[in-house]
DNA sequence: TCCGATCGTTGGTCGCACCAACGATCGTGC
DNA sequence: GCACGATCGTTGGTGCGACCAACGATCGGA
């Protein structure tokens, strides 16, 4: 941008979305350097945390929409990081599980992610980092709770 | 999400992008309630601040990519909020200016935006709001300066 | 057995950001 | 005076994240 002072540049919502844009860029560049993107990490991490599950369950656990889950699993399965097997006890379902290579990839992604946090917070002191995390957690909890208010009007 | 504690949920980059997601949603809902979106506000605000200009100049001032500028101006021109006139002194250029209705719309958008900031920061005290703004400004300035490093390696 | 719920899948939409290429026009150096 | 590089507007893409509607197949409870 040519002008360092536009009307909106001091607004909290602007500061937030712009800073988040930088964060997003750092994170996805980090993931891209290992040939992955955000959804890949989230799916692998979810599998590592709760073990194999159906696509619908993985969607609920990871916050990835079921329809995006299909593509994500396709991509990871093509790379041999994840396996899709029919669930014998319910023919509607697939059971998704991580391969050994998938676990290695997850370790790489987590390493990238840790380095990214460092780069992101670089100019802040430890105290400031804690303060920022606190403030953002407060904000996020607040808006998440008001999030999908479970049809509150019915 | 089903699980309240995924691996990544404490990461600063996650807190940042998620909170920013809420902010974005609040802002665009506010704009949408007046029939606009983010680019419309940014363009109108830029026009109000610096006056009429060519599309390329507006792009540099607002941070909106030239190619997106075309569509944005088309939309605003269709609504009669903005006018596109050939620049007599340079036949490559169009001069874009705001109409009276455009100014009214900008006032509506700014009102929406102010209300949105309030909703966004609702759970924070005034001190916390200032702290958050400071921390985000520091982070943003840091990453912006390292932003497009002006071919630093040449 | 029937009916509503769930599962996976396809093929869209939207917003923001960015890129390549093109013809038209401009302006500077020669 | 003219040729060439830069600039301008425009078109038609890309990517990512998030979400939606609809469909056939399957399941399970009444």
mmCIF file of C-alpha atoms (C1' of nucleotides) in Angstrom:
data_model
loop_
_atom_site.group_PDB
_atom_site.id
_atom_site.type_symbol
_atom_site.label_atom_id
_atom_site.label_comp_id
_atom_site.label_asym_id
_atom_site.label_seq_id
_atom_site.Cartn_x
_atom_site.Cartn_y
_atom_site.Cartn_z
ATOM 1 C CA UNK A 1 0.000 0.000 0.000
ATOM 2 C CA UNK A 2 1.132 3.467 -0.896
ATOM 3 C CA UNK A 3 -0.439 5.260 2.057
ATOM 4 C CA UNK A 4 0.703 4.245 5.516
ATOM 5 C CA UNK A 5 -2.394 5.714 7.159
ATOM 6 C CA UNK A 6 -5.749 4.649 5.817
ATOM 7 C CA UNK A 7 -8.892 5.238 7.854
ATOM 8 C CA UNK A 8 -9.294 1.669 8.878
ATOM 9 C CA UNK A 9 -5.730 0.828 9.825
ATOM 10 C CA UNK A 10 -6.119 1.317 13.540
ATOM 11 C CA UNK A 11 -9.294 -0.727 13.871
ATOM 12 C CA UNK A 12 -8.975 -3.843 16.029
ATOM 13 C CA UNK A 13 -10.747 -5.904 13.379
ATOM 14 C CA UNK A 14 -8.195 -4.750 10.798
ATOM 15 C CA UNK A 15 -5.204 -5.393 13.038
ATOM 16 C CA UNK A 16 -6.590 -8.804 13.811
ATOM 17 C CA UNK A 17 -7.348 -9.908 10.270
ATOM 18 C CA UNK A 18 -4.095 -8.516 8.874
ATOM 19 C CA UNK A 19 -1.943 -10.089 11.548
ATOM 20 C CA UNK A 20 -3.847 -13.318 11.068
ATOM 21 C CA UNK A 21 -3.116 -13.036 7.361
ATOM 22 C CA UNK A 22 0.605 -12.947 8.104
ATOM 23 C CA UNK A 23 0.212 -15.863 10.502
ATOM 24 C CA UNK A 24 -1.697 -17.834 7.904
ATOM 25 C CA UNK A 25 0.931 -17.118 5.288
ATOM 26 C CA UNK A 26 3.739 -18.212 7.608
ATOM 27 C CA UNK A 27 1.900 -21.372 8.563
ATOM 28 C CA UNK A 28 0.961 -22.417 5.055
ATOM 29 C CA UNK A 29 4.411 -21.611 3.711
ATOM 30 C CA UNK A 30 5.802 -23.849 6.435
ATOM 31 C CA UNK A 31 3.378 -26.623 5.541
ATOM 32 C CA UNK A 32 3.988 -26.132 1.833
ATOM 33 C CA UNK A 33 7.721 -26.628 2.376
ATOM 34 C CA UNK A 34 6.824 -30.190 3.362
ATOM 35 C CA UNK A 35 4.228 -30.509 0.608
ATOM 36 C CA UNK A 36 1.128 -30.077 2.740
ATOM 37 C CA UNK A 37 -1.583 -27.576 3.603
ATOM 38 C CA UNK A 38 -3.651 -26.727 6.654
ATOM 39 C CA UNK A 39 -6.316 -29.377 6.255
ATOM 40 C CA UNK A 40 -3.655 -32.065 5.915
ATOM 41 C CA UNK A 41 -2.119 -31.164 9.244
ATOM 42 C CA UNK A 42 -5.468 -30.927 10.991
ATOM 43 C CA UNK A 43 -6.560 -34.316 9.731
ATOM 44 C CA UNK A 44 -3.288 -36.057 10.600
ATOM 45 C CA UNK A 45 -3.222 -34.447 14.032
ATOM 46 C CA UNK A 46 -6.795 -35.537 14.685
ATOM 47 C CA UNK A 47 -5.991 -39.096 13.683
ATOM 48 C CA UNK A 48 -2.941 -39.101 15.924
ATOM 49 C CA UNK A 49 -4.951 -37.830 18.854
ATOM 50 C CA UNK A 50 -8.043 -40.019 18.707
ATOM 51 C CA UNK A 51 -7.082 -42.865 16.411
ATOM 52 C CA UNK A 52 -8.850 -44.189 13.310
ATOM 53 C CA UNK A 53 -12.420 -43.060 12.670
ATOM 54 C CA UNK A 54 -15.052 -42.560 10.016
ATOM 55 C CA UNK A 55 -14.914 -39.528 7.769
ATOM 56 C CA UNK A 56 -17.931 -37.952 9.438
ATOM 57 C CA UNK A 57 -16.396 -38.381 12.881
ATOM 58 C CA UNK A 58 -13.093 -36.974 11.697
ATOM 59 C CA UNK A 59 -14.976 -34.005 10.319
ATOM 60 C CA UNK A 60 -16.601 -33.327 13.667
ATOM 61 C CA UNK A 61 -13.319 -33.726 15.530
ATOM 62 C CA UNK A 62 -11.214 -31.604 13.238
ATOM 63 C CA UNK A 63 -13.746 -28.966 12.277
ATOM 64 C CA UNK A 64 -13.247 -29.805 8.613
ATOM 65 C CA UNK A 65 -16.456 -29.897 6.626
ATOM 66 C CA UNK A 66 -17.439 -33.421 5.498
ATOM 67 C CA UNK A 67 -17.313 -32.462 1.846
ATOM 68 C CA UNK A 68 -13.808 -31.031 2.222
ATOM 69 C CA UNK A 69 -12.880 -34.129 4.164
ATOM 70 C CA UNK A 70 -13.350 -36.209 1.021
ATOM 71 C CA UNK A 71 -10.774 -34.215 -0.935
ATOM 72 C CA UNK A 72 -8.368 -34.031 2.005
ATOM 73 C CA UNK A 73 -8.425 -37.779 2.490
ATOM 74 C CA UNK A 74 -8.047 -38.334 -1.247
ATOM 75 C CA UNK A 75 -4.933 -36.193 -1.270
ATOM 76 C CA UNK A 76 -3.400 -37.815 1.798
ATOM 77 C CA UNK A 77 -4.298 -41.299 0.566
ATOM 78 C CA UNK A 78 -2.660 -40.584 -2.799
ATOM 79 C CA UNK A 79 0.528 -39.785 -0.910
ATOM 80 C CA UNK A 80 0.179 -42.925 1.186
ATOM 81 C CA UNK A 81 -0.098 -40.965 4.438
ATOM 82 C CA UNK A 82 -3.533 -42.259 5.287
ATOM 83 C CA UNK A 83 -5.627 -45.323 4.477
ATOM 84 C CA UNK A 84 -9.302 -45.667 3.615
ATOM 85 C CA UNK A 85 -10.883 -49.009 4.461
ATOM 86 C CA UNK A 86 -14.556 -50.009 4.493
ATOM 87 C CA UNK A 87 -16.036 -50.389 7.975
ATOM 88 C CA UNK A 88 -17.193 -54.023 8.230
ATOM 89 C CA UNK A 89 -19.751 -53.132 10.901
ATOM 90 C CA UNK A 90 -21.386 -50.340 8.890
ATOM 91 C CA UNK A 91 -21.241 -50.371 5.143
ATOM 92 C CA UNK A 92 -21.905 -46.648 4.914
ATOM 93 C CA UNK A 93 -18.645 -45.860 6.623
ATOM 94 C CA UNK A 94 -14.981 -45.798 5.798
ATOM 95 C CA UNK A 95 -12.421 -46.212 8.513
ATOM 96 C CA UNK A 96 -9.540 -43.804 8.039
ATOM 97 C CA UNK A 97 -6.200 -44.570 9.640
ATOM 98 C CA UNK A 98 -2.698 -43.163 9.506
ATOM 99 C CA UNK A 99 0.216 -44.989 7.922
ATOM 100 C CA UNK A 100 3.749 -44.976 9.305
ATOM 101 C CA UNK A 101 4.661 -42.462 6.633
ATOM 102 C CA UNK A 102 1.691 -40.361 7.735
ATOM 103 C CA UNK A 103 3.077 -40.286 11.264
ATOM 104 C CA UNK A 104 6.458 -39.170 9.977
ATOM 105 C CA UNK A 105 4.779 -36.428 7.951
ATOM 106 C CA UNK A 106 2.857 -35.284 11.024
ATOM 107 C CA UNK A 107 6.115 -34.997 12.941
ATOM 108 C CA UNK A 108 7.547 -32.850 10.162
ATOM 109 C CA UNK A 109 4.447 -30.660 10.146
ATOM 110 C CA UNK A 110 4.564 -30.193 13.892
ATOM 111 C CA UNK A 111 8.179 -29.164 13.709
ATOM 112 C CA UNK A 112 7.335 -26.628 10.999
ATOM 113 C CA UNK A 113 4.446 -25.355 13.075
ATOM 114 C CA UNK A 114 6.623 -24.819 16.125
ATOM 115 C CA UNK A 115 9.168 -22.877 14.107
ATOM 116 C CA UNK A 116 6.373 -20.806 12.643
ATOM 117 C CA UNK A 117 5.084 -19.786 16.077
ATOM 118 C CA UNK A 118 8.555 -18.541 16.878
ATOM 119 C CA UNK A 119 8.772 -16.480 13.709
ATOM 120 C CA UNK A 120 5.259 -15.160 14.233
ATOM 121 C CA UNK A 121 5.881 -13.919 17.757
ATOM 122 C CA UNK A 122 9.470 -12.905 17.192
ATOM 123 C CA UNK A 123 9.134 -9.234 18.202
ATOM 124 C CA UNK A 124 7.315 -9.976 21.457
ATOM 125 C CA UNK A 125 8.752 -10.688 24.897
ATOM 126 C CA UNK A 126 7.693 -13.848 26.677
ATOM 127 C CA UNK A 127 5.354 -11.813 28.869
ATOM 128 C CA UNK A 128 3.813 -10.148 25.857
ATOM 129 C CA UNK A 129 3.335 -13.487 24.151
ATOM 130 C CA UNK A 130 1.488 -14.777 27.187
ATOM 131 C CA UNK A 131 -0.618 -11.622 27.354
ATOM 132 C CA UNK A 132 -1.522 -11.868 23.686
ATOM 133 C CA UNK A 133 -2.425 -15.532 24.002
ATOM 134 C CA UNK A 134 -4.620 -14.745 26.982
ATOM 135 C CA UNK A 135 -6.433 -11.921 25.288
ATOM 136 C CA UNK A 136 -7.034 -13.905 22.135
ATOM 137 C CA UNK A 137 -8.228 -16.920 24.128
ATOM 138 C CA UNK A 138 -10.728 -14.744 25.950
ATOM 139 C CA UNK A 139 -12.000 -13.291 22.715
ATOM 140 C CA UNK A 140 -12.157 -16.647 20.983
ATOM 141 C CA UNK A 141 -13.966 -18.366 23.853
ATOM 142 C CA UNK A 142 -16.478 -15.548 23.954
ATOM 143 C CA UNK A 143 -17.279 -15.690 20.264
ATOM 144 C CA UNK A 144 -17.183 -19.461 20.049
ATOM 145 C CA UNK A 145 -19.754 -19.773 22.794
ATOM 146 C CA UNK A 146 -22.023 -17.360 20.959
ATOM 147 C CA UNK A 147 -20.975 -19.285 17.887
ATOM 148 C CA UNK A 148 -23.577 -21.698 16.604
ATOM 149 C CA UNK A 149 -26.069 -21.016 19.363
ATOM 150 C CA UNK A 150 -27.777 -24.392 18.967
ATOM 151 C CA UNK A 151 -31.029 -22.969 17.511
ATOM 152 C CA UNK A 152 -31.557 -20.831 20.622
ATOM 153 C CA UNK A 153 -34.813 -19.334 19.410
ATOM 154 C CA UNK A 154 -36.768 -22.565 19.215
ATOM 155 C CA UNK B 1 -16.112 -29.224 16.590
ATOM 156 C CA UNK B 2 -16.848 -32.179 18.797
ATOM 157 C CA UNK B 3 -13.593 -32.114 20.749
ATOM 158 C CA UNK B 4 -12.847 -29.036 22.789
ATOM 159 C CA UNK B 5 -9.132 -29.775 22.981
ATOM 160 C CA UNK B 6 -7.320 -30.491 19.738
ATOM 161 C CA UNK B 7 -3.548 -30.359 19.573
ATOM 162 C CA UNK B 8 -3.406 -27.073 17.801
ATOM 163 C CA UNK B 9 -5.953 -25.124 19.768
ATOM 164 C CA UNK B 10 -3.508 -23.335 22.011
ATOM 165 C CA UNK B 11 -1.168 -22.232 19.255
ATOM 166 C CA UNK B 12 -0.900 -18.475 18.816
ATOM 167 C CA UNK B 13 -1.338 -18.842 15.060
ATOM 168 C CA UNK B 14 -4.578 -20.755 15.629
ATOM 169 C CA UNK B 15 -5.910 -18.294 18.186
ATOM 170 C CA UNK B 16 -5.074 -15.498 15.823
ATOM 171 C CA UNK B 17 -6.638 -16.924 12.694
ATOM 172 C CA UNK B 18 -9.728 -18.175 14.485
ATOM 173 C CA UNK B 19 -10.342 -14.906 16.273
ATOM 174 C CA UNK B 20 -9.736 -13.112 13.015
ATOM 175 C CA UNK B 21 -12.286 -15.405 11.423
ATOM 176 C CA UNK B 22 -14.882 -14.239 13.917
ATOM 177 C CA UNK B 23 -13.867 -10.635 13.356
ATOM 178 C CA UNK B 24 -14.137 -11.093 9.617
ATOM 179 C CA UNK B 25 -17.558 -12.647 9.945
ATOM 180 C CA UNK B 26 -18.786 -9.841 12.178
ATOM 181 C CA UNK B 27 -17.434 -7.210 9.819
ATOM 182 C CA UNK B 28 -18.800 -8.728 6.645
ATOM 183 C CA UNK B 29 -22.173 -9.416 8.219
ATOM 184 C CA UNK B 30 -22.284 -5.763 9.201
ATOM 185 C CA UNK B 31 -21.359 -4.687 5.705
ATOM 186 C CA UNK B 32 -23.784 -7.176 4.160
ATOM 187 C CA UNK B 33 -26.621 -5.680 6.194
ATOM 188 C CA UNK B 34 -26.098 -2.536 4.128
ATOM 189 C CA UNK B 35 -25.563 -4.501 0.938
ATOM 190 C CA UNK B 36 -21.778 -4.181 0.750
ATOM 191 C CA UNK B 37 -18.602 -6.149 1.303
ATOM 192 C CA UNK B 38 -15.080 -5.361 2.489
ATOM 193 C CA UNK B 39 -13.654 -4.142 -0.802
ATOM 194 C CA UNK B 40 -16.575 -1.729 -1.189
ATOM 195 C CA UNK B 41 -15.822 -0.108 2.120
ATOM 196 C CA UNK B 42 -12.108 0.091 1.474
ATOM 197 C CA UNK B 43 -12.598 1.696 -1.899
ATOM 198 C CA UNK B 44 -15.155 4.222 -0.677
ATOM 199 C CA UNK B 45 -13.004 5.083 2.335
ATOM 200 C CA UNK B 46 -9.971 5.576 0.114
ATOM 201 C CA UNK B 47 -11.916 7.872 -2.179
ATOM 202 C CA UNK B 48 -13.178 9.865 0.780
ATOM 203 C CA UNK B 49 -9.685 10.253 2.160
ATOM 204 C CA UNK B 50 -7.723 11.228 -0.923
ATOM 205 C CA UNK B 51 -10.325 12.200 -3.474
ATOM 206 C CA UNK B 52 -10.845 10.968 -7.032
ATOM 207 C CA UNK B 53 -8.049 8.986 -8.654
ATOM 208 C CA UNK B 54 -7.241 6.450 -11.322
ATOM 209 C CA UNK B 55 -7.923 2.778 -10.710
ATOM 210 C CA UNK B 56 -4.238 1.960 -10.423
ATOM 211 C CA UNK B 57 -3.718 4.707 -7.842
ATOM 212 C CA UNK B 58 -6.759 3.576 -5.896
ATOM 213 C CA UNK B 59 -5.357 0.073 -5.938
ATOM 214 C CA UNK B 60 -2.079 1.260 -4.449
ATOM 215 C CA UNK B 61 -3.831 3.350 -1.826
ATOM 216 C CA UNK B 62 -6.342 0.761 -0.734
ATOM 217 C CA UNK B 63 -4.249 -2.361 -1.081
ATOM 218 C CA UNK B 64 -6.824 -3.833 -3.440
ATOM 219 C CA UNK B 65 -5.288 -5.621 -6.403
ATOM 220 C CA UNK B 66 -5.829 -3.816 -9.711
ATOM 221 C CA UNK B 67 -7.689 -6.739 -11.205
ATOM 222 C CA UNK B 68 -10.059 -6.897 -8.226
ATOM 223 C CA UNK B 69 -10.417 -3.144 -8.456
ATOM 224 C CA UNK B 70 -12.157 -3.546 -11.796
ATOM 225 C CA UNK B 71 -14.907 -5.720 -10.340
ATOM 226 C CA UNK B 72 -15.238 -3.583 -7.212
ATOM 227 C CA UNK B 73 -15.706 -0.426 -9.231
ATOM 228 C CA UNK B 74 -18.153 -2.177 -11.542
ATOM 229 C CA UNK B 75 -20.273 -3.172 -8.569
ATOM 230 C CA UNK B 76 -20.188 0.233 -6.934
ATOM 231 C CA UNK B 77 -20.826 1.976 -10.246
ATOM 232 C CA UNK B 78 -23.845 -0.251 -10.887
ATOM 233 C CA UNK B 79 -25.259 0.918 -7.582
ATOM 234 C CA UNK B 80 -24.499 4.536 -8.439
ATOM 235 C CA UNK B 81 -22.104 4.939 -5.503
ATOM 236 C CA UNK B 82 -19.108 5.724 -7.657
ATOM 237 C CA UNK B 83 -18.498 7.162 -11.112
ATOM 238 C CA UNK B 84 -16.036 6.144 -13.809
ATOM 239 C CA UNK B 85 -14.994 8.899 -16.206
ATOM 240 C CA UNK B 86 -12.200 8.930 -18.785
ATOM 241 C CA UNK B 87 -9.180 11.016 -17.791
ATOM 242 C CA UNK B 88 -8.882 13.730 -20.460
ATOM 243 C CA UNK B 89 -5.156 14.124 -19.768
ATOM 244 C CA UNK B 90 -4.339 10.411 -20.133
ATOM 245 C CA UNK B 91 -6.487 8.201 -22.252
ATOM 246 C CA UNK B 92 -5.263 5.061 -20.491
ATOM 247 C CA UNK B 93 -6.824 6.181 -17.256
ATOM 248 C CA UNK B 94 -10.252 6.376 -15.706
ATOM 249 C CA UNK B 95 -10.953 8.878 -12.989
ATOM 250 C CA UNK B 96 -13.057 7.341 -10.244
ATOM 251 C CA UNK B 97 -15.074 9.570 -7.963
ATOM 252 C CA UNK B 98 -17.705 9.162 -5.295
ATOM 253 C CA UNK B 99 -21.316 10.211 -5.746
ATOM 254 C CA UNK B 100 -23.436 11.768 -3.011
ATOM 255 C CA UNK B 101 -25.101 8.405 -2.547
ATOM 256 C CA UNK B 102 -21.657 6.871 -2.249
ATOM 257 C CA UNK B 103 -20.856 9.217 0.607
ATOM 258 C CA UNK B 104 -24.079 8.268 2.351
ATOM 259 C CA UNK B 105 -23.236 4.601 1.942
ATOM 260 C CA UNK B 106 -19.752 5.175 3.376
ATOM 261 C CA UNK B 107 -21.324 6.786 6.432
ATOM 262 C CA UNK B 108 -23.550 3.749 6.881
ATOM 263 C CA UNK B 109 -20.575 1.420 6.522
ATOM 264 C CA UNK B 110 -18.538 3.343 9.054
ATOM 265 C CA UNK B 111 -21.374 3.198 11.530
ATOM 266 C CA UNK B 112 -21.618 -0.557 11.028
ATOM 267 C CA UNK B 113 -17.878 -0.880 11.448
ATOM 268 C CA UNK B 114 -17.865 0.996 14.728
ATOM 269 C CA UNK B 115 -20.647 -1.194 16.100
ATOM 270 C CA UNK B 116 -18.736 -4.257 14.989
ATOM 271 C CA UNK B 117 -15.596 -3.237 16.896
ATOM 272 C CA UNK B 118 -17.724 -2.992 19.986
ATOM 273 C CA UNK B 119 -19.200 -6.440 19.506
ATOM 274 C CA UNK B 120 -15.780 -7.880 18.710
ATOM 275 C CA UNK B 121 -14.099 -6.564 21.856
ATOM 276 C CA UNK B 122 -17.137 -6.944 24.090
ATOM 277 C CA UNK B 123 -15.537 -9.240 26.688
ATOM 278 C CA UNK B 124 -12.435 -7.076 27.157
ATOM 279 C CA UNK B 125 -11.894 -4.159 29.511
ATOM 280 C CA UNK B 126 -10.704 -0.868 28.064
ATOM 281 C CA UNK B 127 -7.182 -1.605 29.292
ATOM 282 C CA UNK B 128 -7.218 -5.026 27.702
ATOM 283 C CA UNK B 129 -8.464 -3.570 24.464
ATOM 284 C CA UNK B 130 -5.571 -1.145 24.418
ATOM 285 C CA UNK B 131 -3.109 -3.915 25.275
ATOM 286 C CA UNK B 132 -4.444 -6.109 22.501
ATOM 287 C CA UNK B 133 -4.298 -3.292 19.986
ATOM 288 C CA UNK B 134 -0.711 -2.555 20.991
ATOM 289 C CA UNK B 135 0.431 -6.142 20.722
ATOM 290 C CA UNK B 136 -1.236 -6.625 17.362
ATOM 291 C CA UNK B 137 0.199 -3.360 16.066
ATOM 292 C CA UNK B 138 3.688 -4.461 17.055
ATOM 293 C CA UNK B 139 3.256 -7.787 15.361
ATOM 294 C CA UNK B 140 1.731 -6.259 12.256
ATOM 295 C CA UNK B 141 4.415 -3.604 11.895
ATOM 296 C CA UNK B 142 7.092 -6.227 12.284
ATOM 297 C CA UNK B 143 5.700 -8.515 9.617
ATOM 298 C CA UNK B 144 4.726 -5.725 7.277
ATOM 299 C CA UNK B 145 8.249 -4.349 7.273
ATOM 300 C CA UNK B 146 9.577 -7.791 6.432
ATOM 301 C CA UNK B 147 6.634 -7.955 4.072
ATOM 302 C CA UNK B 148 7.573 -7.370 0.450
ATOM 303 C CA UNK B 149 11.233 -6.757 1.145
ATOM 304 C CA UNK B 150 11.744 -4.718 -2.010
ATOM 305 C CA UNK B 151 14.001 -7.321 -3.685
ATOM 306 C CA UNK B 152 16.455 -7.056 -0.780
ATOM 307 C CA UNK B 153 18.873 -9.623 -2.158
ATOM 308 C CA UNK B 154 19.785 -7.699 -5.308
ATOM 309 C "C1'" DT C 1 -41.467 -53.034 7.102
ATOM 310 C "C1'" DC C 2 -41.257 -48.317 6.702
ATOM 311 C "C1'" DC C 3 -39.161 -43.789 7.621
ATOM 312 C "C1'" DG C 4 -36.091 -40.690 9.255
ATOM 313 C "C1'" DA C 5 -31.238 -40.201 10.233
ATOM 314 C "C1'" DT C 6 -26.580 -40.831 8.868
ATOM 315 C "C1'" DC C 7 -22.634 -41.583 5.582
ATOM 316 C "C1'" DG C 8 -19.753 -40.517 1.635
ATOM 317 C "C1'" DT C 9 -19.566 -38.027 -2.565
ATOM 318 C "C1'" DT C 10 -20.233 -34.537 -6.225
ATOM 319 C "C1'" DG C 11 -20.438 -30.199 -7.707
ATOM 320 C "C1'" DG C 12 -21.221 -26.063 -6.723
ATOM 321 C "C1'" DT C 13 -20.737 -20.782 -3.905
ATOM 322 C "C1'" DC C 14 -18.398 -16.889 -1.553
ATOM 323 C "C1'" DG C 15 -14.594 -13.662 -0.023
ATOM 324 C "C1'" DC C 16 -10.034 -12.250 -0.240
ATOM 325 C "C1'" DA C 17 -5.664 -12.234 -2.383
ATOM 326 C "C1'" DC C 18 -2.763 -12.795 -6.216
ATOM 327 C "C1'" DC C 19 -0.899 -13.824 -11.225
ATOM 328 C "C1'" DA C 20 -0.227 -13.778 -16.349
ATOM 329 C "C1'" DA C 21 -1.305 -11.824 -20.493
ATOM 330 C "C1'" DC C 22 -3.301 -8.529 -23.634
ATOM 331 C "C1'" DG C 23 -4.148 -4.191 -26.332
ATOM 332 C "C1'" DA C 24 -4.054 0.609 -25.779
ATOM 333 C "C1'" DT C 25 -1.628 4.493 -24.506
ATOM 334 C "C1'" DC C 26 2.168 7.316 -22.676
ATOM 335 C "C1'" DG C 27 6.708 9.408 -22.333
ATOM 336 C "C1'" DT C 28 11.764 9.232 -22.486
ATOM 337 C "C1'" DG C 29 16.138 8.478 -24.830
ATOM 338 C "C1'" DC C 30 18.151 8.496 -28.884
ATOM 339 C "C1'" DG D 1 10.405 11.934 -34.802
ATOM 340 C "C1'" DC D 2 10.297 7.470 -33.454
ATOM 341 C "C1'" DA D 3 11.063 3.204 -31.053
ATOM 342 C "C1'" DC D 4 10.859 0.974 -26.743
ATOM 343 C "C1'" DG D 5 9.839 0.274 -22.152
ATOM 344 C "C1'" DA D 6 6.541 1.449 -18.640
ATOM 345 C "C1'" DT D 7 1.883 2.059 -17.223
ATOM 346 C "C1'" DC D 8 -3.255 1.452 -17.442
ATOM 347 C "C1'" DG D 9 -7.519 -1.201 -17.494
ATOM 348 C "C1'" DT D 10 -9.381 -5.623 -18.360
ATOM 349 C "C1'" DT D 11 -10.060 -10.668 -18.702
ATOM 350 C "C1'" DG D 12 -9.746 -14.978 -17.059
ATOM 351 C "C1'" DG D 13 -7.581 -17.687 -14.387
ATOM 352 C "C1'" DT D 14 -5.371 -19.834 -9.274
ATOM 353 C "C1'" DG D 15 -5.366 -20.973 -4.220
ATOM 354 C "C1'" DC D 16 -7.209 -21.575 0.409
ATOM 355 C "C1'" DG D 17 -10.615 -21.923 3.780
ATOM 356 C "C1'" DA D 18 -15.340 -22.387 4.734
ATOM 357 C "C1'" DC D 19 -19.822 -23.697 3.650
ATOM 358 C "C1'" DC D 20 -24.285 -25.606 1.107
ATOM 359 C "C1'" DA D 21 -27.618 -28.615 -1.488
ATOM 360 C "C1'" DA D 22 -28.570 -32.853 -3.275
ATOM 361 C "C1'" DC D 23 -28.033 -37.714 -4.122
ATOM 362 C "C1'" DG D 24 -27.915 -42.844 -3.485
ATOM 363 C "C1'" DA D 25 -26.694 -46.176 -0.161
ATOM 364 C "C1'" DT D 26 -27.215 -47.859 4.244
ATOM 365 C "C1'" DC D 27 -28.731 -48.159 9.054
ATOM 366 C "C1'" DG D 28 -31.836 -48.542 13.000
ATOM 367 C "C1'" DG D 29 -35.904 -47.657 15.763
ATOM 368 C "C1'" DA D 30 -41.001 -47.567 15.957
#
